[in-house]
Amino acid sequence: EIAFTSYLDSVNVNREREALETTAFGDGSRTFIKGQRNGSMSFSGFYEDTAIDALEDDYSSPENPLISVTYGTAAGSRANMIMGDETSLAINGSVTELVRFDAEVSASENAVDQGCLLFPLTTATTVTDADGAIFDRGPTATALGGFVAFMHVMAITGVSATLDVSIEGDTDPAMGTPALLTTFSTVTTSGGPTATRAEVDLTVERYIRITYSIVGSATFAVTFASRQYPDDL
């Protein structure tokens, strides 16, 4: 629920899977199998009170923060998504440099999902059943492991303001008869900025988009990742 982009100058995404050795006596060469998936994100940038306070809250909380990193700002741009725990947070001061911070988040499940920016960070006002841009997952896309989606709400304002967001899929590029894939919990003014995740184990059509309704004003973004290769990184 906090946009860090303008404070950062370095982001590192790490996806890993150990090779576990299965070589036995008599084998002519070494053999291996894949171990469990793991991943992390680390980032550094310039200190800013509001952003660092949010990191401090997540660091001291037992709850897992929802963090996504996007590359590019247009719909369909590459996104790395992680559900993780903060494992380090450092604030570095110097008499000759600006105050900086460094943080790292380690995946608590499912390592790092690679997906797309389904709906770019946008501020929208009262509207009913508006549609985002249609994303084409490609002619060979499958979803054997279902999908995961993150919604980051940076702001919601207005008397009794609400934001409702769903994700739809269709085999038709015109989205003539879209099927509902998932719906995020309603975001309200009383709840304020938030970040949430939807994880669904079902087949995903080739074409997807979000649909949303707003009372008041909301600033939000949605990322999506298909788990079409559940046994891969």
CSV table of C-alpha atoms in Angstrom, one decimal:
chain,number,residue,atom,x,y,z
A,1,GLU,CA,0.0,0.0,0.0
A,2,ILE,CA,3.1,2.2,-0.1
A,3,ALA,CA,4.7,3.3,-3.4
A,4,PHE,CA,8.5,3.1,-2.9
A,5,THR,CA,9.4,3.6,-6.6
A,6,SER,CA,10.4,7.3,-6.3
A,7,TYR,CA,12.8,6.6,-3.3
A,8,LEU,CA,14.6,3.5,-4.8
A,9,ASP,CA,17.7,3.3,-6.9
A,10,SER,CA,18.4,-0.4,-6.7
A,11,VAL,CA,16.2,-3.6,-6.7
A,12,ASN,CA,17.4,-7.2,-6.8
A,13,VAL,CA,15.1,-10.2,-7.4
A,14,ASN,CA,16.5,-13.6,-6.7
A,15,ARG,CA,14.9,-16.9,-7.7
A,16,GLU,CA,16.6,-20.1,-6.8
A,17,ARG,CA,16.2,-23.9,-6.6
A,18,GLU,CA,18.8,-26.1,-5.2
A,19,ALA,CA,20.2,-29.1,-7.1
A,20,LEU,CA,20.1,-32.1,-4.8
A,21,GLU,CA,22.6,-34.8,-5.6
A,22,THR,CA,21.3,-38.3,-6.2
A,23,THR,CA,24.5,-40.0,-7.3
A,24,ALA,CA,24.9,-43.5,-6.0
A,25,PHE,CA,27.7,-46.1,-6.0
A,26,GLY,CA,28.3,-47.5,-9.5
A,27,ASP,CA,26.9,-44.4,-11.4
A,28,GLY,CA,29.0,-43.3,-14.3
A,29,SER,CA,28.2,-39.7,-13.7
A,30,ARG,CA,26.7,-37.4,-11.1
A,31,THR,CA,22.9,-37.0,-11.1
A,32,PHE,CA,20.7,-34.4,-9.5
A,33,ILE,CA,17.0,-33.6,-8.8
A,34,LYS,CA,15.4,-30.3,-8.2
A,35,GLY,CA,14.9,-29.2,-4.6
A,36,GLN,CA,12.4,-26.7,-3.2
A,37,ARG,CA,11.8,-23.3,-4.7
A,38,ASN,CA,13.0,-20.2,-2.9
A,39,GLY,CA,13.2,-16.5,-3.6
A,40,SER,CA,13.8,-13.1,-2.2
A,41,MET,CA,13.8,-9.4,-3.1
A,42,SER,CA,16.2,-6.8,-1.8
A,43,PHE,CA,16.0,-3.1,-2.5
A,44,SER,CA,17.7,0.1,-1.4
A,45,GLY,CA,17.1,3.8,-1.8
A,46,PHE,CA,16.7,7.1,0.0
A,47,TYR,CA,15.2,7.5,3.4
A,48,GLU,CA,11.6,8.9,3.7
A,49,ASP,CA,9.6,8.9,6.9
A,50,THR,CA,6.3,7.6,5.7
A,51,ALA,CA,7.7,4.8,3.6
A,52,ILE,CA,10.2,3.7,6.3
A,53,ASP,CA,7.5,3.7,8.9
A,54,ALA,CA,5.5,1.2,6.7
A,55,LEU,CA,8.5,-1.0,6.5
A,56,GLU,CA,9.0,-0.8,10.2
A,57,ASP,CA,5.4,-1.9,10.8
A,58,ASP,CA,5.8,-4.9,8.5
A,59,TYR,CA,9.2,-5.8,10.0
A,60,SER,CA,7.8,-5.9,13.6
A,61,SER,CA,4.5,-7.6,12.5
A,62,PRO,CA,4.0,-11.4,12.3
A,63,GLU,CA,2.0,-10.8,9.1
A,64,ASN,CA,3.5,-11.3,5.7
A,65,PRO,CA,3.7,-8.1,3.6
A,66,LEU,CA,2.6,-8.3,0.0
A,67,ILE,CA,5.3,-6.9,-2.3
A,68,SER,CA,5.4,-6.6,-6.1
A,69,VAL,CA,8.1,-5.0,-8.3
A,70,THR,CA,7.1,-3.9,-11.7
A,71,TYR,CA,9.4,-3.1,-14.7
A,72,GLY,CA,7.7,-0.5,-16.8
A,73,THR,CA,4.4,1.3,-16.2
A,74,ALA,CA,2.2,0.2,-19.1
A,75,ALA,CA,-0.3,-2.6,-18.8
A,76,GLY,CA,1.3,-6.0,-19.6
A,77,SER,CA,4.8,-4.9,-18.3
A,78,ARG,CA,6.8,-7.6,-16.5
A,79,ALA,CA,6.2,-8.0,-12.8
A,80,ASN,CA,7.9,-10.0,-10.0
A,81,MET,CA,5.6,-10.8,-7.1
A,82,ILE,CA,6.5,-12.1,-3.7
A,83,MET,CA,4.6,-13.1,-0.6
A,84,GLY,CA,7.2,-12.8,2.1
A,85,ASP,CA,8.6,-11.7,5.4
A,86,GLU,CA,11.0,-8.9,5.9
A,87,THR,CA,14.3,-10.4,7.0
A,88,SER,CA,16.4,-7.2,7.2
A,89,LEU,CA,15.9,-3.5,7.4
A,90,ALA,CA,18.9,-1.1,7.7
A,91,ILE,CA,19.0,2.7,7.8
A,92,ASN,CA,22.4,4.2,6.9
A,93,GLY,CA,23.5,7.7,7.8
A,94,SER,CA,26.6,9.6,6.9
A,95,VAL,CA,27.9,13.1,7.3
A,96,THR,CA,28.7,13.3,3.7
A,97,GLU,CA,25.8,11.4,2.1
A,98,LEU,CA,22.0,11.4,2.0
A,99,VAL,CA,20.4,9.0,4.5
A,100,ARG,CA,19.7,5.6,2.9
A,101,PHE,CA,17.9,2.4,3.7
A,102,ASP,CA,18.3,-1.2,2.6
A,103,ALA,CA,15.7,-3.9,3.1
A,104,GLU,CA,15.2,-7.6,2.1
A,105,VAL,CA,12.1,-9.8,1.9
A,106,SER,CA,12.4,-13.5,1.8
A,107,ALA,CA,9.6,-15.6,0.3
A,108,SER,CA,7.3,-17.3,2.8
A,109,GLU,CA,5.7,-19.4,0.1
A,110,ASN,CA,5.8,-20.0,-3.7
A,111,ALA,CA,9.1,-18.2,-4.1
A,112,VAL,CA,8.9,-15.3,-6.6
A,113,ASP,CA,6.1,-15.4,-9.1
A,114,GLN,CA,6.8,-13.8,-12.5
A,115,GLY,CA,3.8,-12.2,-14.1
A,116,CYS,CA,2.5,-8.9,-15.6
A,117,LEU,CA,1.2,-5.5,-14.5
A,118,LEU,CA,-2.4,-6.3,-15.3
A,119,PHE,CA,-3.6,-2.8,-14.3
A,120,PRO,CA,-1.1,0.1,-14.0
A,121,LEU,CA,-1.1,2.4,-11.0
A,122,THR,CA,-4.1,4.6,-11.7
A,123,THR,CA,-6.3,7.1,-9.9
A,124,ALA,CA,-10.0,6.7,-10.9
A,125,THR,CA,-13.2,8.3,-9.6
A,126,THR,CA,-16.8,7.0,-9.3
A,127,VAL,CA,-17.5,4.5,-12.0
A,128,THR,CA,-19.5,1.3,-12.4
A,129,ASP,CA,-18.2,-1.9,-14.1
A,130,ALA,CA,-15.2,-0.2,-15.8
A,131,ASP,CA,-12.8,-2.6,-17.6
A,132,GLY,CA,-9.0,-2.5,-17.7
A,133,ALA,CA,-6.9,-3.3,-20.8
A,134,ILE,CA,-7.1,-6.9,-22.1
A,135,PHE,CA,-3.9,-8.9,-21.6
A,136,ASP,CA,-3.1,-11.7,-24.1
A,137,ARG,CA,-1.3,-14.5,-22.4
A,138,GLY,CA,-0.3,-16.1,-25.7
A,139,PRO,CA,-1.5,-19.0,-27.9
A,140,THR,CA,0.3,-21.7,-25.9
A,141,ALA,CA,-0.5,-20.3,-22.4
A,142,THR,CA,-1.8,-22.8,-19.8
A,143,ALA,CA,-2.3,-22.6,-16.1
A,144,LEU,CA,-1.7,-26.0,-14.6
A,145,GLY,CA,-0.9,-24.4,-11.2
A,146,GLY,CA,-3.6,-21.8,-11.3
A,147,PHE,CA,-2.7,-18.1,-10.7
A,148,VAL,CA,-1.9,-15.5,-8.1
A,149,ALA,CA,-2.9,-11.8,-8.2
A,150,PHE,CA,-1.9,-8.9,-6.0
A,151,MET,CA,-3.9,-5.6,-5.6
A,152,HIS,CA,-2.1,-2.6,-4.1
A,153,VAL,CA,-4.4,0.3,-3.1
A,154,MET,CA,-2.4,3.4,-2.5
A,155,ALA,CA,-5.3,5.7,-1.6
A,156,ILE,CA,-9.1,5.7,-1.3
A,157,THR,CA,-10.9,8.9,-0.5
A,158,GLY,CA,-14.5,10.2,-0.3
A,159,VAL,CA,-17.5,9.8,2.0
A,160,SER,CA,-18.3,6.1,2.2
A,161,ALA,CA,-15.8,5.4,-0.6
A,162,THR,CA,-15.5,1.8,-1.9
A,163,LEU,CA,-13.4,-0.1,-4.4
A,164,ASP,CA,-14.4,-3.4,-5.9
A,165,VAL,CA,-12.1,-5.3,-8.2
A,166,SER,CA,-12.5,-8.6,-10.1
A,167,ILE,CA,-10.4,-10.5,-12.7
A,168,GLU,CA,-12.1,-12.0,-15.7
A,169,GLY,CA,-10.9,-14.4,-18.4
A,170,ASP,CA,-12.1,-15.3,-21.9
A,171,THR,CA,-11.1,-17.4,-24.9
A,172,ASP,CA,-12.4,-14.5,-27.1
A,173,PRO,CA,-10.0,-11.5,-27.6
A,174,ALA,CA,-13.0,-9.2,-27.6
A,175,MET,CA,-14.0,-10.6,-24.1
A,176,GLY,CA,-17.5,-11.2,-25.4
A,177,THR,CA,-18.5,-13.7,-22.7
A,178,PRO,CA,-15.9,-13.3,-19.8
A,179,ALA,CA,-15.8,-15.7,-16.9
A,180,LEU,CA,-15.2,-14.5,-13.4
A,181,LEU,CA,-11.8,-15.8,-12.1
A,182,THR,CA,-11.6,-14.1,-8.7
A,183,THR,CA,-12.8,-11.1,-6.7
A,184,PHE,CA,-10.8,-9.1,-4.2
A,185,SER,CA,-12.4,-8.1,-0.9
A,186,THR,CA,-14.0,-4.6,-1.0
A,187,VAL,CA,-11.7,-1.8,0.0
A,188,THR,CA,-13.3,1.1,2.0
A,189,THR,CA,-12.3,4.4,3.4
A,190,SER,CA,-12.3,3.1,6.9
A,191,GLY,CA,-9.9,0.3,5.9
A,192,GLY,CA,-7.6,2.7,4.0
A,193,PRO,CA,-4.7,1.9,1.8
A,194,THR,CA,-4.0,-1.8,1.6
A,195,ALA,CA,-2.3,-4.7,-0.2
A,196,THR,CA,-4.0,-8.0,-0.8
A,197,ARG,CA,-3.6,-11.3,-2.6
A,198,ALA,CA,-5.9,-13.7,-4.4
A,199,GLU,CA,-4.6,-17.2,-5.1
A,200,VAL,CA,-6.8,-19.4,-7.3
A,201,ASP,CA,-6.3,-23.0,-8.5
A,202,LEU,CA,-8.2,-23.2,-11.8
A,203,THR,CA,-7.8,-23.0,-15.5
A,204,VAL,CA,-7.1,-19.5,-16.8
A,205,GLU,CA,-8.3,-18.4,-20.3
A,206,ARG,CA,-5.9,-16.9,-22.8
A,207,TYR,CA,-7.3,-13.3,-22.4
A,208,ILE,CA,-7.7,-11.6,-19.0
A,209,ARG,CA,-8.6,-8.2,-17.7
A,210,ILE,CA,-9.8,-6.5,-14.5
A,211,THR,CA,-13.2,-5.0,-14.0
A,212,TYR,CA,-13.8,-2.5,-11.2
A,213,SER,CA,-16.4,-0.3,-9.6
A,214,ILE,CA,-15.6,2.8,-7.5
A,215,VAL,CA,-17.5,5.1,-5.2
A,216,GLY,CA,-15.4,8.1,-4.4
A,217,SER,CA,-11.8,8.0,-5.6
A,218,ALA,CA,-9.1,5.3,-5.5
A,219,THR,CA,-5.5,4.9,-6.6
A,220,PHE,CA,-4.6,1.2,-7.2
A,221,ALA,CA,-2.7,-1.3,-9.3
A,222,VAL,CA,-3.2,-5.0,-10.0
A,223,THR,CA,-0.5,-7.6,-10.9
A,224,PHE,CA,-1.1,-11.2,-12.2
A,225,ALA,CA,1.0,-14.3,-12.5
A,226,SER,CA,0.0,-17.6,-14.0
A,227,ARG,CA,1.5,-20.7,-12.4
A,228,GLN,CA,1.5,-22.6,-15.7
A,229,TYR,CA,4.6,-24.5,-14.8
A,230,PRO,CA,4.0,-25.5,-11.1
A,231,ASP,CA,7.1,-27.7,-10.9
A,232,ASP,CA,9.4,-25.1,-12.4
A,233,LEU,CA,10.9,-21.8,-11.0
